[in-house]
Coordinates of C-alpha atoms (C1' of nucleotides) in Angstrom, one line a residue:
Chain A
M1 CA -24.7 -5.5 -33.6
P2 CA -21.9 -5.0 -32.1
N3 CA -20.5 -1.6 -32.2
A4 CA -17.6 -1.0 -33.3
L5 CA -15.6 -0.3 -29.8
T6 CA -16.6 -3.6 -28.6
R7 CA -15.4 -5.4 -31.5
R8 CA -12.7 -3.9 -31.2
L9 CA -11.2 -4.4 -27.8
S10 CA -12.9 -7.9 -27.8
E11 CA -10.0 -8.7 -30.6
Y12 CA -8.2 -8.9 -26.9
T13 CA -10.3 -10.1 -23.9
D14 CA -13.1 -12.3 -23.2
L15 CA -16.1 -9.1 -22.2
T16 CA -18.8 -9.8 -19.6
D17 CA -22.3 -8.9 -20.5
D18 CA -21.6 -5.9 -18.0
D19 CA -18.8 -5.0 -19.9
L20 CA -20.4 -4.8 -22.9
A21 CA -23.1 -2.9 -21.0
R22 CA -20.6 0.0 -19.8
L23 CA -18.9 0.5 -22.9
A24 CA -22.5 1.2 -24.5
M25 CA -22.6 3.4 -22.2
L26 CA -19.4 4.6 -23.3
S27 CA -20.7 5.0 -26.8
A28 CA -23.7 6.5 -25.4
Q29 CA -21.6 9.8 -23.8
P30 CA -22.6 13.1 -25.4
T31 CA -21.4 13.1 -28.9
R32 CA -19.0 15.4 -31.4
K33 CA -19.8 16.1 -34.7
V34 CA -16.3 17.4 -36.5
G35 CA -16.6 18.5 -40.2
A36 CA -14.0 17.3 -42.8
R37 CA -10.8 18.2 -42.9
R38 CA -11.3 20.4 -39.7
D39 CA -9.5 20.3 -36.9
L40 CA -10.6 18.0 -34.2
I41 CA -8.2 19.1 -31.7
R42 CA -4.7 21.2 -32.5
Q43 CA -0.9 20.4 -31.2
G44 CA -0.8 22.6 -28.3
D45 CA -3.9 22.7 -27.1
R46 CA -4.6 21.7 -23.4
P47 CA -6.7 18.3 -24.0
R48 CA -10.2 18.5 -22.2
S49 CA -10.9 14.9 -22.6
I50 CA -10.5 11.7 -24.7
Y51 CA -12.4 10.7 -27.5
L52 CA -13.8 7.7 -29.3
I53 CA -14.1 7.6 -32.8
L54 CA -17.5 6.5 -33.9
E55 CA -18.1 7.7 -37.1
G56 CA -16.0 8.3 -39.8
W57 CA -12.4 8.5 -41.1
G58 CA -9.9 10.8 -38.8
C59 CA -6.0 11.5 -38.5
H60 CA -3.0 12.4 -36.3
Y61 CA -0.5 14.1 -37.8
R62 CA 2.5 16.9 -36.9
S63 CA 3.6 19.0 -39.2
L64 CA 7.0 21.4 -39.3
A65 CA 6.8 24.8 -39.6
D66 CA 7.7 25.2 -43.3
G67 CA 4.4 23.3 -43.9
R68 CA 5.5 20.0 -44.5
R69 CA 3.0 17.2 -42.7
Q70 CA 3.4 14.1 -41.7
I71 CA 0.3 12.2 -40.9
V72 CA 1.2 9.4 -38.0
D73 CA -1.9 7.1 -37.7
F74 CA -5.1 7.2 -38.8
A75 CA -8.5 6.8 -36.6
I76 CA -11.4 4.9 -37.3
P77 CA -14.2 3.5 -36.1
G78 CA -13.6 2.2 -32.3
D79 CA -10.2 4.0 -31.9
L80 CA -9.4 5.6 -28.9
C81 CA -7.4 8.8 -29.6
D82 CA -4.8 9.0 -26.8
L83 CA -6.1 7.3 -24.0
N84 CA -4.4 8.9 -21.8
V85 CA -4.6 12.5 -22.8
Y86 CA -5.1 13.7 -19.5
I87 CA -2.0 13.6 -18.1
L88 CA -0.5 15.7 -20.4
D89 CA -0.1 19.4 -20.1
R90 CA -0.3 19.7 -23.9
M91 CA -1.4 18.1 -27.1
D92 CA 2.1 17.1 -29.0
H93 CA 0.2 16.5 -31.9
S94 CA -3.1 17.7 -33.8
I95 CA -6.0 15.3 -35.3
A96 CA -8.0 16.1 -37.9
A97 CA -11.5 14.4 -39.1
V98 CA -10.6 13.1 -42.4
T99 CA -14.4 12.7 -43.0
D100 CA -17.2 14.3 -41.7
L101 CA -17.0 12.3 -38.0
K102 CA -19.0 11.8 -34.8
V103 CA -16.5 11.7 -32.0
A104 CA -18.4 10.5 -28.1
E105 CA -16.1 12.8 -25.8
I106 CA -15.4 10.6 -22.2
D107 CA -14.2 12.2 -19.4
R108 CA -12.0 11.3 -16.8
E109 CA -14.3 10.4 -14.9
A110 CA -16.1 8.2 -16.9
L111 CA -12.7 6.5 -18.1
L112 CA -11.5 6.0 -14.6
D113 CA -14.8 4.6 -13.7
L114 CA -14.7 2.5 -16.1
A115 CA -10.9 1.3 -15.1
T116 CA -11.8 0.5 -11.6
N117 CA -14.7 -1.2 -11.9
S118 CA -14.4 -3.3 -14.9
P119 CA -10.8 -5.3 -15.0
N120 CA -11.5 -6.8 -18.6
I121 CA -11.7 -3.2 -20.1
T122 CA -9.1 -2.0 -18.5
T123 CA -6.5 -4.7 -20.0
A124 CA -8.1 -4.5 -22.7
L125 CA -7.7 -0.8 -23.0
W126 CA -3.7 -1.5 -22.2
C127 CA -3.7 -3.3 -25.5
Q128 CA -5.4 -1.1 -27.5
E129 CA -3.1 1.4 -26.6
L130 CA 0.0 -0.9 -26.9
A131 CA -1.7 -2.2 -30.0
C132 CA -1.2 1.3 -31.1
K133 CA 2.5 2.2 -29.9
S134 CA 2.7 -1.3 -32.4
I135 CA 1.9 0.4 -35.2
N136 CA 3.9 3.5 -35.0
R137 CA 7.1 1.8 -34.7
E138 CA 5.4 -0.3 -38.0
W139 CA 4.8 3.2 -39.2
I140 CA 8.9 4.1 -38.2
L141 CA 9.4 1.0 -40.3
N142 CA 7.4 1.7 -43.1
V143 CA 9.0 5.3 -44.2
G144 CA 12.3 4.6 -43.6
Q145 CA 12.8 1.9 -45.4
R146 CA 10.2 1.0 -47.8
R147 CA 9.7 2.4 -51.2
A148 CA 6.9 3.7 -52.2
R149 CA 5.4 0.7 -53.8
E150 CA 5.6 -1.2 -50.7
R151 CA 4.8 1.5 -48.5
I152 CA 1.5 1.9 -50.7
A153 CA 0.9 -1.0 -49.7
H154 CA 1.3 -1.6 -46.9
L155 CA -1.0 1.0 -45.5
F156 CA -3.9 -0.1 -47.6
C157 CA -2.9 -4.2 -46.1
E158 CA -3.7 -2.5 -42.8
M159 CA -5.9 -0.3 -42.9
F160 CA -8.2 -3.1 -44.9
L161 CA -7.6 -5.3 -41.8
R162 CA -8.0 -2.3 -39.2
L163 CA -10.8 -1.9 -40.8
E164 CA -12.2 -6.0 -41.1
T165 CA -11.4 -5.9 -37.3
V166 CA -14.4 -3.6 -37.0
G167 CA -16.8 -4.7 -38.8
L168 CA -16.4 -2.2 -41.9
T169 CA -15.4 -4.5 -44.9
S170 CA -17.5 -6.3 -47.1
G171 CA -15.5 -8.9 -49.2
Y172 CA -12.3 -7.2 -49.8
S173 CA -13.3 -3.7 -50.1
C174 CA -14.1 -1.1 -47.8
D175 CA -14.2 2.9 -47.7
L176 CA -10.9 4.2 -48.5
P177 CA -11.5 8.1 -47.8
L178 CA -8.3 9.2 -48.1
T179 CA -7.0 11.3 -51.2
Q180 CA -3.6 10.7 -52.6
N181 CA -2.7 14.2 -50.8
D182 CA -3.5 12.1 -47.6
I183 CA -1.9 9.0 -48.7
A184 CA 1.3 11.2 -49.3
D185 CA 1.4 13.0 -46.5
A186 CA 1.3 9.3 -44.0
T187 CA 3.4 7.2 -46.9
G188 CA 6.3 10.4 -46.5
L189 CA 6.2 11.1 -50.8
T190 CA 4.5 13.6 -52.8
P191 CA 1.3 13.9 -54.4
V192 CA 2.5 13.1 -57.7
H193 CA 4.2 9.6 -57.2
V194 CA 1.3 8.3 -55.0
N195 CA -1.0 9.1 -57.6
R196 CA 2.3 6.7 -60.1
T197 CA 2.5 4.2 -57.5
I198 CA -1.5 3.6 -56.9
K199 CA -1.1 3.2 -61.1
E200 CA 1.9 1.2 -60.7
L201 CA -1.2 -1.0 -58.2
R202 CA -3.8 -1.3 -60.4
E203 CA -2.0 -1.8 -63.7
M204 CA -0.3 -5.2 -61.4
E205 CA -4.5 -5.7 -61.1
L206 CA -3.1 -5.6 -57.1
V207 CA -6.0 -3.2 -56.1
M208 CA -9.0 -0.9 -57.3
I209 CA -9.9 2.7 -56.2
R210 CA -13.1 3.6 -57.4
S211 CA -15.4 6.9 -55.8
R212 CA -13.8 6.6 -52.3
R213 CA -13.8 3.1 -52.2
L214 CA -10.8 0.9 -52.1
T215 CA -10.8 -3.3 -53.2
I216 CA -7.8 -5.5 -53.3
L217 CA -8.0 -8.2 -56.2
D218 CA -5.2 -10.0 -54.9
M219 CA -4.3 -10.1 -51.5
A220 CA -1.1 -12.1 -51.5
G221 CA 0.1 -10.3 -54.0
L222 CA -0.6 -7.1 -51.9
Q223 CA 0.5 -8.7 -48.7
D224 CA 3.8 -10.0 -51.1
I225 CA 4.7 -6.8 -52.2
A226 CA 4.6 -4.7 -48.6
Q227 CA 5.8 -7.7 -46.9
F228 CA 3.6 -7.2 -44.8
S229 CA 2.7 -9.4 -41.7
P230 CA -0.7 -8.7 -39.8
D231 CA 1.5 -9.2 -36.2
Y232 CA 2.0 -6.2 -35.0
L233 CA -1.8 -5.7 -34.5
H234 CA -1.7 -7.8 -32.1
L235 CA -5.3 -8.7 -33.1
K236 CA -5.2 -11.9 -31.3
R237 CA -8.4 -13.4 -32.9
N238 CA -7.0 -13.2 -36.1
A239 CA -7.5 -16.6 -36.9
R240 CA -11.2 -14.7 -37.4
H241 CA -9.5 -13.0 -40.2
S242 CA -8.6 -16.1 -42.0
D243 CA -10.0 -16.1 -45.2
A244 CA -9.9 -12.5 -46.2
M245 CA -5.5 -12.6 -45.3
R246 CA -5.0 -15.9 -46.1
G247 CA -4.8 -14.9 -49.4
G248 CA -5.6 -17.9 -50.7
S249 CA -8.9 -17.0 -53.5
T250 CA -7.4 -13.8 -55.9
I251 CA -10.5 -13.8 -56.7
A252 CA -12.8 -10.3 -55.2
P253 CA -15.9 -10.6 -54.9
P254 CA -18.7 -8.7 -56.9
D255 CA -18.7 -5.3 -56.0
D256 CA -20.6 -4.4 -53.3
P257 CA -23.1 -2.6 -53.6
G258 CA -21.6 0.0 -51.8
V259 CA -23.7 0.3 -48.5
A260 CA -22.8 2.6 -45.7
I261 CA -22.1 -0.5 -42.9
A262 CA -23.7 1.1 -39.4
V263 CA -21.3 1.8 -36.8
Chain B
M1 CA 23.7 11.2 -6.7
P2 CA 20.2 10.2 -7.9
N3 CA 20.2 7.3 -10.1
A4 CA 18.9 7.7 -14.3
L5 CA 15.7 6.3 -13.7
T6 CA 15.0 9.2 -10.3
R7 CA 16.0 11.4 -12.5
R8 CA 13.8 10.5 -15.1
L9 CA 10.6 10.5 -13.5
S10 CA 11.3 13.3 -11.6
E11 CA 10.4 15.5 -14.5
Y12 CA 7.0 13.9 -14.9
T13 CA 5.8 14.9 -11.4
D14 CA 7.6 15.5 -7.5
L15 CA 8.3 12.4 -6.2
T16 CA 8.9 11.8 -2.1
D17 CA 11.5 10.4 0.1
D18 CA 8.9 6.8 0.2
D19 CA 9.0 7.0 -3.8
L20 CA 12.9 7.5 -3.8
A21 CA 13.3 4.9 -1.4
R22 CA 11.1 2.7 -4.2
L23 CA 13.0 3.7 -6.7
A24 CA 16.2 2.3 -5.3
M25 CA 14.6 -0.7 -4.8
L26 CA 13.7 -1.0 -8.4
S27 CA 17.4 -0.4 -9.5
A28 CA 18.2 -3.1 -6.8
Q29 CA 15.8 -5.7 -8.8
P30 CA 18.5 -8.7 -10.6
T31 CA 20.9 -6.8 -12.6
R32 CA 22.1 -8.7 -16.3
K33 CA 24.8 -7.9 -18.2
V34 CA 24.3 -8.3 -22.5
G35 CA 27.3 -7.4 -24.7
A36 CA 27.3 -5.2 -27.0
R37 CA 25.9 -6.1 -30.4
R38 CA 24.0 -8.7 -28.5
D39 CA 20.2 -9.4 -28.3
L40 CA 18.4 -8.7 -25.2
I41 CA 15.0 -10.3 -26.3
R42 CA 13.7 -11.0 -30.1
Q43 CA 9.9 -10.0 -31.8
G44 CA 8.3 -13.1 -31.2
D45 CA 9.8 -13.7 -28.4
R46 CA 7.7 -14.3 -25.4
P47 CA 8.5 -11.3 -22.6
R48 CA 9.4 -12.4 -19.7
S49 CA 10.0 -9.4 -17.7
I50 CA 10.3 -5.4 -18.0
Y51 CA 13.7 -3.7 -18.7
L52 CA 15.2 -1.0 -17.0
I53 CA 18.2 0.7 -18.3
L54 CA 20.8 1.4 -16.2
E55 CA 24.1 1.4 -18.0
G56 CA 24.4 1.5 -21.5
W57 CA 22.4 2.3 -24.8
G58 CA 20.4 0.1 -26.4
C59 CA 17.9 0.4 -29.5
H60 CA 14.4 -1.2 -30.7
Y61 CA 14.1 -2.4 -33.5
R62 CA 12.3 -4.1 -36.6
S63 CA 13.7 -5.9 -39.6
L64 CA 12.0 -7.0 -42.8
A65 CA 12.5 -10.0 -44.6
D66 CA 14.6 -9.4 -46.8
G67 CA 17.6 -7.8 -43.9
R68 CA 16.2 -4.1 -44.0
R69 CA 16.7 -2.6 -40.5
Q70 CA 14.5 0.1 -38.6
I71 CA 15.8 1.6 -35.1
V72 CA 12.2 3.0 -33.9
D73 CA 13.8 4.3 -30.5
F74 CA 17.0 4.2 -28.7
A75 CA 16.7 3.1 -25.0
I76 CA 19.4 5.5 -22.2
P77 CA 19.8 4.8 -18.6
G78 CA 16.2 5.5 -16.9
D79 CA 14.8 3.7 -19.8
L80 CA 12.1 1.2 -19.2
C81 CA 12.0 -1.2 -22.1
D82 CA 8.1 -1.7 -22.7
L83 CA 6.3 -0.7 -19.7
N84 CA 3.6 -2.9 -20.4
V85 CA 4.9 -6.0 -22.3
Y86 CA 3.3 -8.4 -19.9
I87 CA 0.1 -8.0 -21.9
L88 CA 1.5 -8.8 -24.5
D89 CA 1.6 -12.4 -26.4
R90 CA 5.1 -11.9 -28.0
M91 CA 6.7 -8.9 -29.0
D92 CA 6.5 -7.2 -31.8
H93 CA 10.2 -5.8 -32.3
S94 CA 13.7 -6.7 -30.9
I95 CA 15.8 -4.9 -28.1
A96 CA 19.1 -5.1 -28.7
A97 CA 22.1 -3.9 -27.1
V98 CA 24.4 -0.7 -28.2
T99 CA 27.2 -0.8 -26.1
D100 CA 27.2 -3.3 -23.2
L101 CA 24.5 -2.8 -21.5
K102 CA 23.4 -3.1 -17.7
V103 CA 19.6 -3.6 -16.8
A104 CA 17.5 -4.5 -14.1
E105 CA 14.7 -7.4 -14.7
I106 CA 11.7 -5.9 -13.1
D107 CA 9.0 -8.7 -12.8
R108 CA 5.4 -8.3 -12.5
E109 CA 4.8 -8.3 -9.3
A110 CA 7.9 -5.6 -8.1
L111 CA 5.6 -3.4 -11.2
L112 CA 2.5 -3.6 -9.7
D113 CA 3.5 -3.3 -6.1
L114 CA 5.2 -0.3 -7.0
A115 CA 1.8 1.0 -9.0
T116 CA -0.3 0.5 -6.0
N117 CA 1.8 1.4 -3.1
S118 CA 2.7 5.2 -4.8
P119 CA 0.6 6.4 -7.1
N120 CA 3.3 9.5 -7.8
I121 CA 5.8 6.9 -9.3
T122 CA 2.3 5.8 -11.5
T123 CA 1.3 9.0 -13.0
A124 CA 5.5 9.5 -13.6
L125 CA 5.5 6.0 -16.1
W126 CA 2.8 7.0 -17.6
C127 CA 3.6 9.4 -18.1
Q128 CA 6.8 8.0 -19.4
E129 CA 4.9 5.8 -21.7
L130 CA 3.6 8.8 -23.2
A131 CA 6.2 10.5 -23.6
C132 CA 7.9 7.4 -25.4
K133 CA 4.6 7.8 -27.7
S134 CA 5.1 11.1 -29.1
I135 CA 9.4 10.4 -29.5
N136 CA 7.8 7.2 -32.0
R137 CA 4.9 10.1 -33.9
E138 CA 8.4 12.7 -33.5
W139 CA 10.1 10.0 -35.3
I140 CA 8.0 8.9 -38.2
L141 CA 8.2 13.1 -38.8
N142 CA 11.6 12.9 -38.8
V143 CA 12.1 9.5 -41.6
G144 CA 8.9 11.0 -43.3
Q145 CA 9.4 14.6 -44.1
R146 CA 12.7 15.7 -42.7
R147 CA 15.8 15.3 -45.3
A148 CA 19.0 14.1 -44.7
R149 CA 21.2 16.7 -42.7
E150 CA 18.0 17.5 -40.2
R151 CA 17.4 13.9 -39.5
I152 CA 20.6 13.6 -38.3
A153 CA 20.6 16.7 -36.5
H154 CA 17.0 16.4 -35.0
L155 CA 18.3 12.9 -33.6
F156 CA 21.8 14.2 -32.2
C157 CA 19.1 16.9 -30.7
E158 CA 16.5 15.0 -29.6
M159 CA 19.8 12.3 -28.5
F160 CA 21.3 15.1 -26.6
L161 CA 18.4 16.4 -25.0
R162 CA 17.7 12.4 -23.3
L163 CA 21.0 12.0 -22.6
E164 CA 21.3 15.7 -19.8
T165 CA 17.9 15.3 -18.9
V166 CA 19.4 12.2 -17.2
G167 CA 22.6 13.7 -16.4
L168 CA 24.8 12.4 -19.1
T169 CA 26.4 15.5 -20.4
S170 CA 28.9 17.6 -20.0
G171 CA 28.7 20.5 -21.1
Y172 CA 27.8 20.0 -24.9
S173 CA 29.6 16.4 -24.8
C174 CA 27.7 13.3 -24.8
D175 CA 27.9 9.9 -25.3
L176 CA 27.5 8.7 -28.4
P177 CA 28.1 4.9 -28.7
L178 CA 26.9 4.8 -32.6
T179 CA 28.5 3.8 -36.1
Q180 CA 27.5 5.8 -38.8
N181 CA 25.7 2.5 -39.2
D182 CA 23.8 2.9 -36.5
I183 CA 22.5 6.4 -37.4
A184 CA 21.7 4.8 -41.1
D185 CA 19.6 2.3 -38.8
A186 CA 17.8 4.6 -37.8
T187 CA 17.3 7.9 -40.0
G188 CA 16.7 5.3 -43.3
L189 CA 19.7 6.2 -44.7
T190 CA 22.7 4.4 -46.0
P191 CA 26.1 4.4 -44.2
V192 CA 27.4 6.2 -47.2
H193 CA 24.9 9.2 -47.2
V194 CA 24.8 9.6 -43.8
N195 CA 28.8 10.3 -43.5
R196 CA 28.7 12.3 -46.7
T197 CA 25.7 14.1 -44.0
I198 CA 28.1 13.9 -40.7
K199 CA 30.7 15.6 -42.8
E200 CA 28.1 18.4 -43.7
L201 CA 27.2 19.5 -40.0
R202 CA 30.9 19.2 -39.0
E203 CA 31.8 21.3 -42.1
M204 CA 28.9 23.8 -41.0
E205 CA 30.9 23.9 -37.3
L206 CA 27.7 22.9 -35.4
V207 CA 28.6 19.1 -34.1
M208 CA 32.0 17.4 -33.8
I209 CA 31.9 13.8 -33.5
R210 CA 35.5 12.0 -32.1
S211 CA 35.9 8.5 -30.5
R212 CA 32.4 8.0 -30.2
R213 CA 31.4 11.5 -27.9
L214 CA 29.8 14.4 -29.3
T215 CA 30.1 18.1 -29.0
I216 CA 27.3 20.5 -30.1
L217 CA 29.6 23.3 -31.1
D218 CA 26.1 25.1 -32.0
M219 CA 23.3 24.7 -30.0
A220 CA 20.8 27.0 -31.7
G221 CA 22.0 26.0 -35.6
L222 CA 22.0 22.5 -35.2
Q223 CA 18.5 23.6 -33.6
D224 CA 17.4 25.3 -36.8
I225 CA 19.0 23.0 -39.1
A226 CA 16.4 20.0 -37.6
Q227 CA 13.3 22.9 -36.5
F228 CA 13.7 21.4 -32.9
S229 CA 11.6 21.9 -30.9
P230 CA 11.8 19.4 -27.6
D231 CA 8.3 19.7 -26.6
Y232 CA 7.0 16.6 -27.5
L233 CA 9.8 15.7 -25.0
H234 CA 7.1 16.1 -22.6
L235 CA 10.0 17.5 -20.1
K236 CA 8.1 19.4 -17.8
R237 CA 10.8 20.7 -16.5
N238 CA 12.9 21.9 -19.5
A239 CA 13.5 24.7 -17.6
R240 CA 16.0 22.7 -15.8
H241 CA 18.1 22.8 -19.4
S242 CA 17.8 26.3 -21.0
D243 CA 21.4 26.6 -20.7
A244 CA 21.9 24.1 -22.7
M245 CA 18.7 23.9 -24.8
R246 CA 18.7 27.8 -25.5
G247 CA 21.3 27.8 -27.3
G248 CA 22.6 31.2 -26.4
S249 CA 26.1 30.5 -26.6
T250 CA 28.0 28.8 -29.4
I251 CA 30.7 28.6 -27.4
A252 CA 31.6 24.5 -26.4
P253 CA 33.0 24.0 -22.9
P254 CA 36.7 22.4 -23.6
D255 CA 36.6 18.3 -24.1
D256 CA 35.7 17.3 -20.6
P257 CA 38.0 14.1 -19.4
G258 CA 35.6 11.9 -20.6
V259 CA 34.6 10.3 -16.9
A260 CA 32.1 8.4 -17.2
I261 CA 29.2 9.7 -15.2
A262 CA 27.6 6.3 -13.3
V263 CA 24.3 5.7 -12.9
Chain C
dC1 C1' -22.2 26.3 -66.8
dG2 C1' -17.9 28.1 -64.3
dT3 C1' -15.1 27.2 -60.2
dT4 C1' -13.0 24.1 -57.2
dC5 C1' -10.8 20.3 -56.0
dA6 C1' -8.9 15.5 -57.0
dG7 C1' -6.3 13.0 -60.1
dT8 C1' -3.8 12.3 -63.9
dT9 C1' 0.5 13.1 -67.1
dG10 C1' 5.0 14.5 -69.4
dA11 C1' 9.6 16.5 -68.6
dC12 C1' 13.2 17.1 -66.2
dC13 C1' 15.6 17.9 -62.0
dA14 C1' 18.1 16.4 -57.1
dT15 C1' 18.3 13.7 -53.1
dG16 C1' 20.1 10.5 -51.6
dA17 C1' 21.4 4.4 -53.1
dT18 C1' 24.3 1.7 -54.7
dC19 C1' 29.0 0.3 -55.8
dA20 C1' 33.6 -0.1 -55.2
dA21 C1' 38.2 1.1 -53.6
dG22 C1' 41.1 2.4 -49.8
dA23 C1' 41.8 4.5 -45.3
dG24 C1' 42.1 4.7 -40.4
dT25 C1' 41.9 2.2 -36.1
dG26 C1' 41.3 -1.1 -32.2
dG27 C1' 42.0 -5.4 -30.6
dT28 C1' 44.7 -10.0 -30.5
dG29 C1' 47.7 -13.6 -30.6
dG30 C1' 52.5 -15.1 -32.8
Chain D
dC1 C1' 56.8 -5.3 -30.0
dC2 C1' 54.6 -6.1 -33.7
dA3 C1' 51.5 -7.9 -37.8
dC4 C1' 47.3 -8.8 -38.8
dC5 C1' 42.8 -8.8 -39.2
dA6 C1' 38.2 -7.0 -38.4
dC7 C1' 35.7 -3.4 -38.2
dT8 C1' 34.4 1.1 -39.5
dC9 C1' 35.0 5.5 -42.2
dT10 C1' 36.2 8.4 -45.7
dT11 C1' 35.9 9.6 -50.4
dG12 C1' 34.6 9.1 -55.4
dA13 C1' 31.9 7.8 -59.5
dT14 C1' 27.5 6.5 -61.6
dC15 C1' 22.7 5.2 -61.1
dA16 C1' 17.7 5.2 -59.7
dT17 C1' 14.5 6.3 -57.2
dG18 C1' 11.4 9.6 -56.2
dG19 C1' 10.8 14.9 -56.0
dT20 C1' 9.8 19.5 -58.7
dC21 C1' 6.9 21.6 -61.8
dA22 C1' 3.6 22.5 -65.0
dA23 C1' -0.2 22.1 -67.9
dC24 C1' -4.0 19.1 -68.8
dT25 C1' -7.9 16.3 -67.3
dG26 C1' -12.5 15.1 -65.2
dA27 C1' -15.9 14.8 -61.7
dA28 C1' -19.2 17.5 -58.2
dC29 C1' -21.5 20.8 -56.9
dG30 C1' -23.4 25.4 -56.7

DNA sequence: CGTTCAGTTGACCATGATCAAGAGTGGTGG
DNA sequence: CCACCACTCTTGATCATGGTCAACTGAACG
């Protein structure tokens, strides 16, 4: 089974066997484990290497002096955290582990080597970087213009699709290891209001959340509410997602047995 | 007098005479003029070249089907609009002219040539790209966590400092060719509320806005309200900005004669 | 079992939205 | 030169989305 990074990058270009081998080596870099809720790196720190998420969820966040915190993106398996972090002197934001996290630490040389020897991968990495920027823009739109119900619906749509891209969904279900507090920090709402809003989505029979797992009961309805359109994710091959994303059927498959899908 | 791009990039690295010559050639690429309020390129369009803003203000925005619009960044002289736009198939957002705009259209070859022949410039361009992403993150924080007064104060601080970087301020004044509607779209507020909030900032004697020009009367106070810290802009040389940014004095210089500063 | 943390619910409040009308301001053409 | 038009700014009145405070439930874990 291909790993998450491979699946992710092959959204952007065709990878040769040679490319695949190089990517496999990347994931085999020294790994680091970080416990849930701990910071991987903190605003102001001097970055040493680039992180590749192998297992678990992380989040990028920025906070204000008085404690207000904004999650600006989530990081899931296959995501590279700030590709070019080695150009910067200081981190301008923090990265935390949402769940227990396994990351590969890729040093500058390994990445440069990759860039010089595989133009395909370089292109794919650029695409990933651009797609990430596009996600940032969508989040500004989300928080700036959408209202509570739309915001949360949008977040669910986005994360489901991103997880699907790396093979971490089954049917209409995926892991969602976020507390309502996390969702609040990501959407600019309060935990209390997130709670009420999710309740609404539940009562509208759009989603079901149980033991840290999200099941989308009505994909078309959820996307509709969110005014979600997957273009901004730049998944060139999203034809592959047609069944789930077209949302033609509102019938969810029976709750899967919850088997964790290996990265 | 150095042009805006040069000033901008020399924030990030030291440029040799050779670099400067190359950059001068960039600005001499075929230019295009776009009238105020017109779109430069629209979401869904196939990008042809990269735009370098020579004169005027632009904005990047995304909108929803029902007309809600979110400005996700402003573009001022010296800004390159989506450096790597040529990798993408379709624009995921639109770029519009806020004022009459003069842009250089840089084609792929010219940029590649630059990248291969001047490592300094390449590094600087990367830094610009990263700084832009950092600005995106800050905007998510701004819209997600700050309240109206803080948001607008933050926007003023940011734009003033960005303009200062490219030499487009005089004393504590700078052009601010935005309508209150634009500010509303950038901050996720309504025009009416923007109006009331600016009135507050005026009554607090923090800023003065007259005929599309912003004067910051109390830099320290404004930054304080906004919880603004310039780190996220990644201006390595912001020692240079010490006088304006430290905000030691609350006395603004007399309103300058409003001479437009050439790019 | 008790402790802790996430989720849930209620009551009340405030920030900012909405609706509406009027005041400046600048540009254009008669 | 003035009249008109369009656009932006301004202000008031009212409303609603979402915030705040607080208490309680339920599950997980030692």
